[in-house]
Short mmCIF file of N, CA and C in Angstrom, two decimals:
data_model
loop_
_atom_site.label_atom_id
_atom_site.label_comp_id
_atom_site.label_asym_id
_atom_site.label_seq_id
_atom_site.Cartn_x
_atom_site.Cartn_y
_atom_site.Cartn_z
N MET U 1 65.54 -134.14 -127.33
CA MET U 1 66.54 -134.74 -128.47
C MET U 1 67.53 -134.88 -128.22
N ALA U 2 67.64 -135.17 -127.10
CA ALA U 2 69.54 -135.20 -126.62
C ALA U 2 69.67 -136.91 -126.69
N ASN U 3 68.91 -137.67 -126.81
CA ASN U 3 69.17 -139.14 -127.35
C ASN U 3 68.65 -139.34 -128.64
N GLN U 4 68.27 -138.40 -129.65
CA GLN U 4 67.83 -138.83 -130.72
C GLN U 4 69.32 -139.59 -131.76
N LEU U 5 68.94 -140.55 -132.50
CA LEU U 5 69.75 -140.95 -133.41
C LEU U 5 70.40 -139.96 -134.64
N SER U 6 71.26 -140.13 -135.04
CA SER U 6 71.64 -139.28 -135.86
C SER U 6 71.33 -139.96 -137.34
N VAL U 7 71.10 -139.41 -138.25
CA VAL U 7 70.70 -140.01 -140.07
C VAL U 7 71.41 -140.84 -140.22
N LYS U 8 72.81 -141.02 -139.88
CA LYS U 8 73.80 -142.04 -140.29
C LYS U 8 73.92 -143.21 -139.29
N GLU U 9 73.21 -143.06 -137.79
CA GLU U 9 73.16 -144.24 -137.02
C GLU U 9 71.79 -145.27 -137.35
N VAL U 10 70.51 -144.02 -138.13
CA VAL U 10 69.31 -144.76 -138.60
C VAL U 10 69.57 -145.77 -139.99
N GLU U 11 70.61 -145.01 -141.03
CA GLU U 11 70.65 -145.64 -141.98
C GLU U 11 71.60 -146.69 -142.17
N ASP U 12 72.15 -146.90 -140.51
CA ASP U 12 73.11 -148.37 -140.63
C ASP U 12 71.88 -149.40 -140.05
N ILE U 13 70.81 -148.76 -139.13
CA ILE U 13 70.23 -149.68 -138.38
C ILE U 13 69.16 -150.27 -139.56
N VAL U 14 68.73 -149.39 -140.43
CA VAL U 14 67.93 -149.88 -141.40
C VAL U 14 68.70 -150.81 -142.70
N SER U 15 69.78 -150.57 -142.78
CA SER U 15 70.79 -151.38 -143.86
C SER U 15 71.29 -152.89 -143.31
N GLU U 16 71.24 -152.95 -142.05
CA GLU U 16 71.44 -153.88 -141.18
C GLU U 16 69.92 -155.09 -141.39
N ALA U 17 68.85 -154.72 -141.73
CA ALA U 17 67.59 -154.88 -141.54
C ALA U 17 67.25 -156.24 -143.05
N ALA U 18 66.88 -156.91 -142.95
CA ALA U 18 66.44 -157.94 -144.13
C ALA U 18 65.29 -158.22 -144.18
N LEU U 19 64.66 -156.65 -144.66
CA LEU U 19 63.26 -156.57 -145.19
C LEU U 19 62.60 -157.40 -146.38
N ASN U 20 61.36 -158.04 -146.19
CA ASN U 20 60.76 -158.86 -147.07
C ASN U 20 60.78 -158.14 -148.59
N GLU U 21 60.87 -158.48 -149.32
CA GLU U 21 60.69 -157.95 -150.90
C GLU U 21 59.25 -157.30 -150.97
N ARG U 22 58.43 -157.62 -150.43
CA ARG U 22 57.20 -156.56 -150.75
C ARG U 22 57.42 -155.43 -149.92
N TYR U 23 58.51 -154.81 -149.60
CA TYR U 23 58.47 -153.67 -148.98
C TYR U 23 60.01 -153.28 -149.15
N SER U 24 59.21 -151.64 -149.00
CA SER U 24 60.90 -150.80 -149.43
C SER U 24 60.79 -150.20 -148.29
N VAL U 25 61.80 -149.37 -147.96
CA VAL U 25 62.02 -148.29 -146.79
C VAL U 25 62.98 -147.13 -147.41
N SER U 26 62.82 -146.52 -146.51
CA SER U 26 63.55 -144.78 -146.89
C SER U 26 63.73 -144.81 -146.06
N VAL U 27 64.72 -143.53 -145.84
CA VAL U 27 65.10 -142.55 -144.94
C VAL U 27 65.49 -141.39 -145.02
N THR U 28 64.57 -140.55 -144.45
CA THR U 28 64.77 -139.01 -145.23
C THR U 28 65.29 -138.07 -144.65
N PRO U 29 66.30 -137.42 -144.50
CA PRO U 29 66.59 -136.10 -143.81
C PRO U 29 65.76 -135.30 -143.70
N GLU U 30 65.46 -134.75 -142.69
CA GLU U 30 64.67 -133.30 -141.85
C GLU U 30 65.45 -132.51 -141.40
N ALA U 31 64.98 -131.49 -140.75
CA ALA U 31 65.52 -130.48 -140.26
C ALA U 31 65.95 -130.82 -138.84
N TYR U 32 67.13 -130.47 -138.34
CA TYR U 32 67.59 -130.29 -136.65
C TYR U 32 67.98 -131.68 -136.71
N LYS U 33 68.80 -132.39 -137.45
CA LYS U 33 69.46 -133.67 -137.41
C LYS U 33 68.18 -135.00 -137.75
N ALA U 34 67.09 -134.62 -137.39
CA ALA U 34 66.32 -135.53 -137.49
C ALA U 34 66.25 -136.22 -139.00
N CYS U 35 65.18 -137.46 -138.70
CA CYS U 35 65.05 -137.86 -140.07
C CYS U 35 63.45 -138.66 -139.99
N CYS U 36 63.04 -138.96 -141.09
CA CYS U 36 61.83 -139.69 -141.49
C CYS U 36 62.02 -141.08 -141.72
N VAL U 37 61.53 -142.13 -141.11
CA VAL U 37 61.60 -143.41 -141.58
C VAL U 37 60.23 -144.03 -142.66
N GLU U 38 60.34 -144.38 -143.57
CA GLU U 38 59.07 -144.90 -144.03
C GLU U 38 59.22 -146.21 -144.49
N ILE U 39 58.22 -146.99 -144.40
CA ILE U 39 58.01 -148.55 -144.65
C ILE U 39 56.99 -148.71 -145.85
N ARG U 40 56.94 -148.95 -147.04
CA ARG U 40 56.07 -148.99 -148.22
C ARG U 40 56.00 -150.20 -148.77
N TYR U 41 54.48 -150.57 -149.31
CA TYR U 41 54.39 -151.80 -149.58
C TYR U 41 55.23 -151.30 -151.23
N VAL U 42 55.69 -152.41 -152.16
CA VAL U 42 56.73 -152.32 -153.05
C VAL U 42 55.38 -152.31 -154.09
N GLU U 43 54.56 -152.87 -153.99
CA GLU U 43 53.27 -153.33 -155.14
C GLU U 43 52.61 -152.39 -155.72
N ASN U 44 52.28 -151.38 -154.47
CA ASN U 44 51.05 -150.48 -154.75
C ASN U 44 51.50 -148.77 -153.71
N ASP U 45 52.91 -149.08 -153.79
CA ASP U 45 53.61 -148.03 -153.02
C ASP U 45 52.70 -147.49 -151.42
N GLN U 46 52.21 -147.68 -151.52
CA GLN U 46 51.00 -147.61 -149.98
C GLN U 46 51.85 -147.60 -148.42
N LEU U 47 51.79 -146.66 -147.99
CA LEU U 47 52.65 -146.47 -146.74
C LEU U 47 52.15 -147.46 -145.80
N ALA U 48 52.91 -148.20 -145.08
CA ALA U 48 52.59 -149.06 -144.20
C ALA U 48 53.13 -148.85 -142.67
N TRP U 49 53.75 -147.70 -142.46
CA TRP U 49 54.43 -147.25 -141.44
C TRP U 49 55.55 -146.06 -141.39
N ARG U 50 55.18 -144.96 -140.54
CA ARG U 50 55.99 -144.01 -140.77
C ARG U 50 56.49 -143.44 -139.35
N LYS U 51 57.83 -142.78 -139.07
CA LYS U 51 57.90 -142.54 -137.80
C LYS U 51 59.23 -141.35 -137.60
N ARG U 52 59.10 -140.32 -136.99
CA ARG U 52 60.37 -139.56 -137.02
C ARG U 52 60.96 -139.57 -136.34
N SER U 53 62.51 -139.32 -136.44
CA SER U 53 63.32 -139.72 -135.00
C SER U 53 63.13 -139.11 -133.82
N PHE U 54 62.32 -138.14 -133.97
CA PHE U 54 62.18 -136.94 -132.88
C PHE U 54 61.33 -137.54 -131.61
N GLU U 55 60.51 -138.51 -132.65
CA GLU U 55 58.96 -139.11 -131.71
C GLU U 55 59.92 -140.31 -130.30
N PRO U 56 58.89 -140.01 -129.45
CA PRO U 56 59.51 -140.75 -128.46
C PRO U 56 59.30 -142.57 -128.69
N ASP U 57 60.50 -143.03 -128.37
CA ASP U 57 60.51 -144.83 -128.44
C ASP U 57 61.11 -145.04 -129.77
N PHE U 58 61.43 -143.92 -130.80
CA PHE U 58 61.75 -144.17 -132.24
C PHE U 58 62.72 -145.17 -131.96
N GLU U 59 64.09 -145.46 -131.49
CA GLU U 59 64.94 -146.81 -132.10
C GLU U 59 63.96 -147.97 -131.64
N SER U 60 63.46 -147.71 -130.58
CA SER U 60 62.74 -149.44 -130.50
C SER U 60 61.71 -150.13 -131.17
N ALA U 61 61.25 -148.48 -131.71
CA ALA U 61 59.93 -148.84 -132.55
C ALA U 61 60.13 -149.10 -134.33
N LEU U 62 61.39 -148.44 -134.13
CA LEU U 62 62.00 -149.01 -135.59
C LEU U 62 62.67 -150.47 -135.89
N ARG U 63 63.24 -150.78 -134.52
CA ARG U 63 63.85 -152.11 -134.85
C ARG U 63 62.40 -152.82 -134.92
N HIS U 64 61.65 -152.83 -133.82
CA HIS U 64 60.17 -153.61 -134.04
C HIS U 64 59.75 -153.78 -135.23
N LYS U 65 59.47 -152.74 -135.93
CA LYS U 65 58.59 -152.54 -137.32
C LYS U 65 59.36 -153.49 -138.35
N LEU U 66 60.89 -152.98 -138.11
CA LEU U 66 61.73 -153.63 -139.03
C LEU U 66 61.56 -155.57 -138.73
N ALA U 67 61.46 -155.84 -137.78
CA ALA U 67 61.55 -157.44 -137.40
C ALA U 67 60.36 -157.87 -137.78
N ILE U 68 59.42 -157.07 -137.88
CA ILE U 68 57.72 -157.42 -138.41
C ILE U 68 57.85 -157.64 -139.82
N TYR U 69 58.27 -156.34 -140.49
CA TYR U 69 58.43 -156.44 -141.95
C TYR U 69 59.64 -157.71 -142.82
N ALA U 70 60.27 -158.44 -141.65
CA ALA U 70 61.24 -158.66 -142.50
C ALA U 70 60.89 -160.31 -142.94
#
């Protein structure tokens, strides 16, 4: 967890992304300074992708998914 991004850093990455209007993204703070990022379909609120900041390769996976859903 030494390389874990802070909630603020994750929010900054998300705010820089230009997500397609069909999707919404949320950053939810969790215990131990972790957070959960969810990308959902706006139309039916179904989950498209979820990852927690303590999981391996979080930052690269987040940037990759934000690019896909742009």
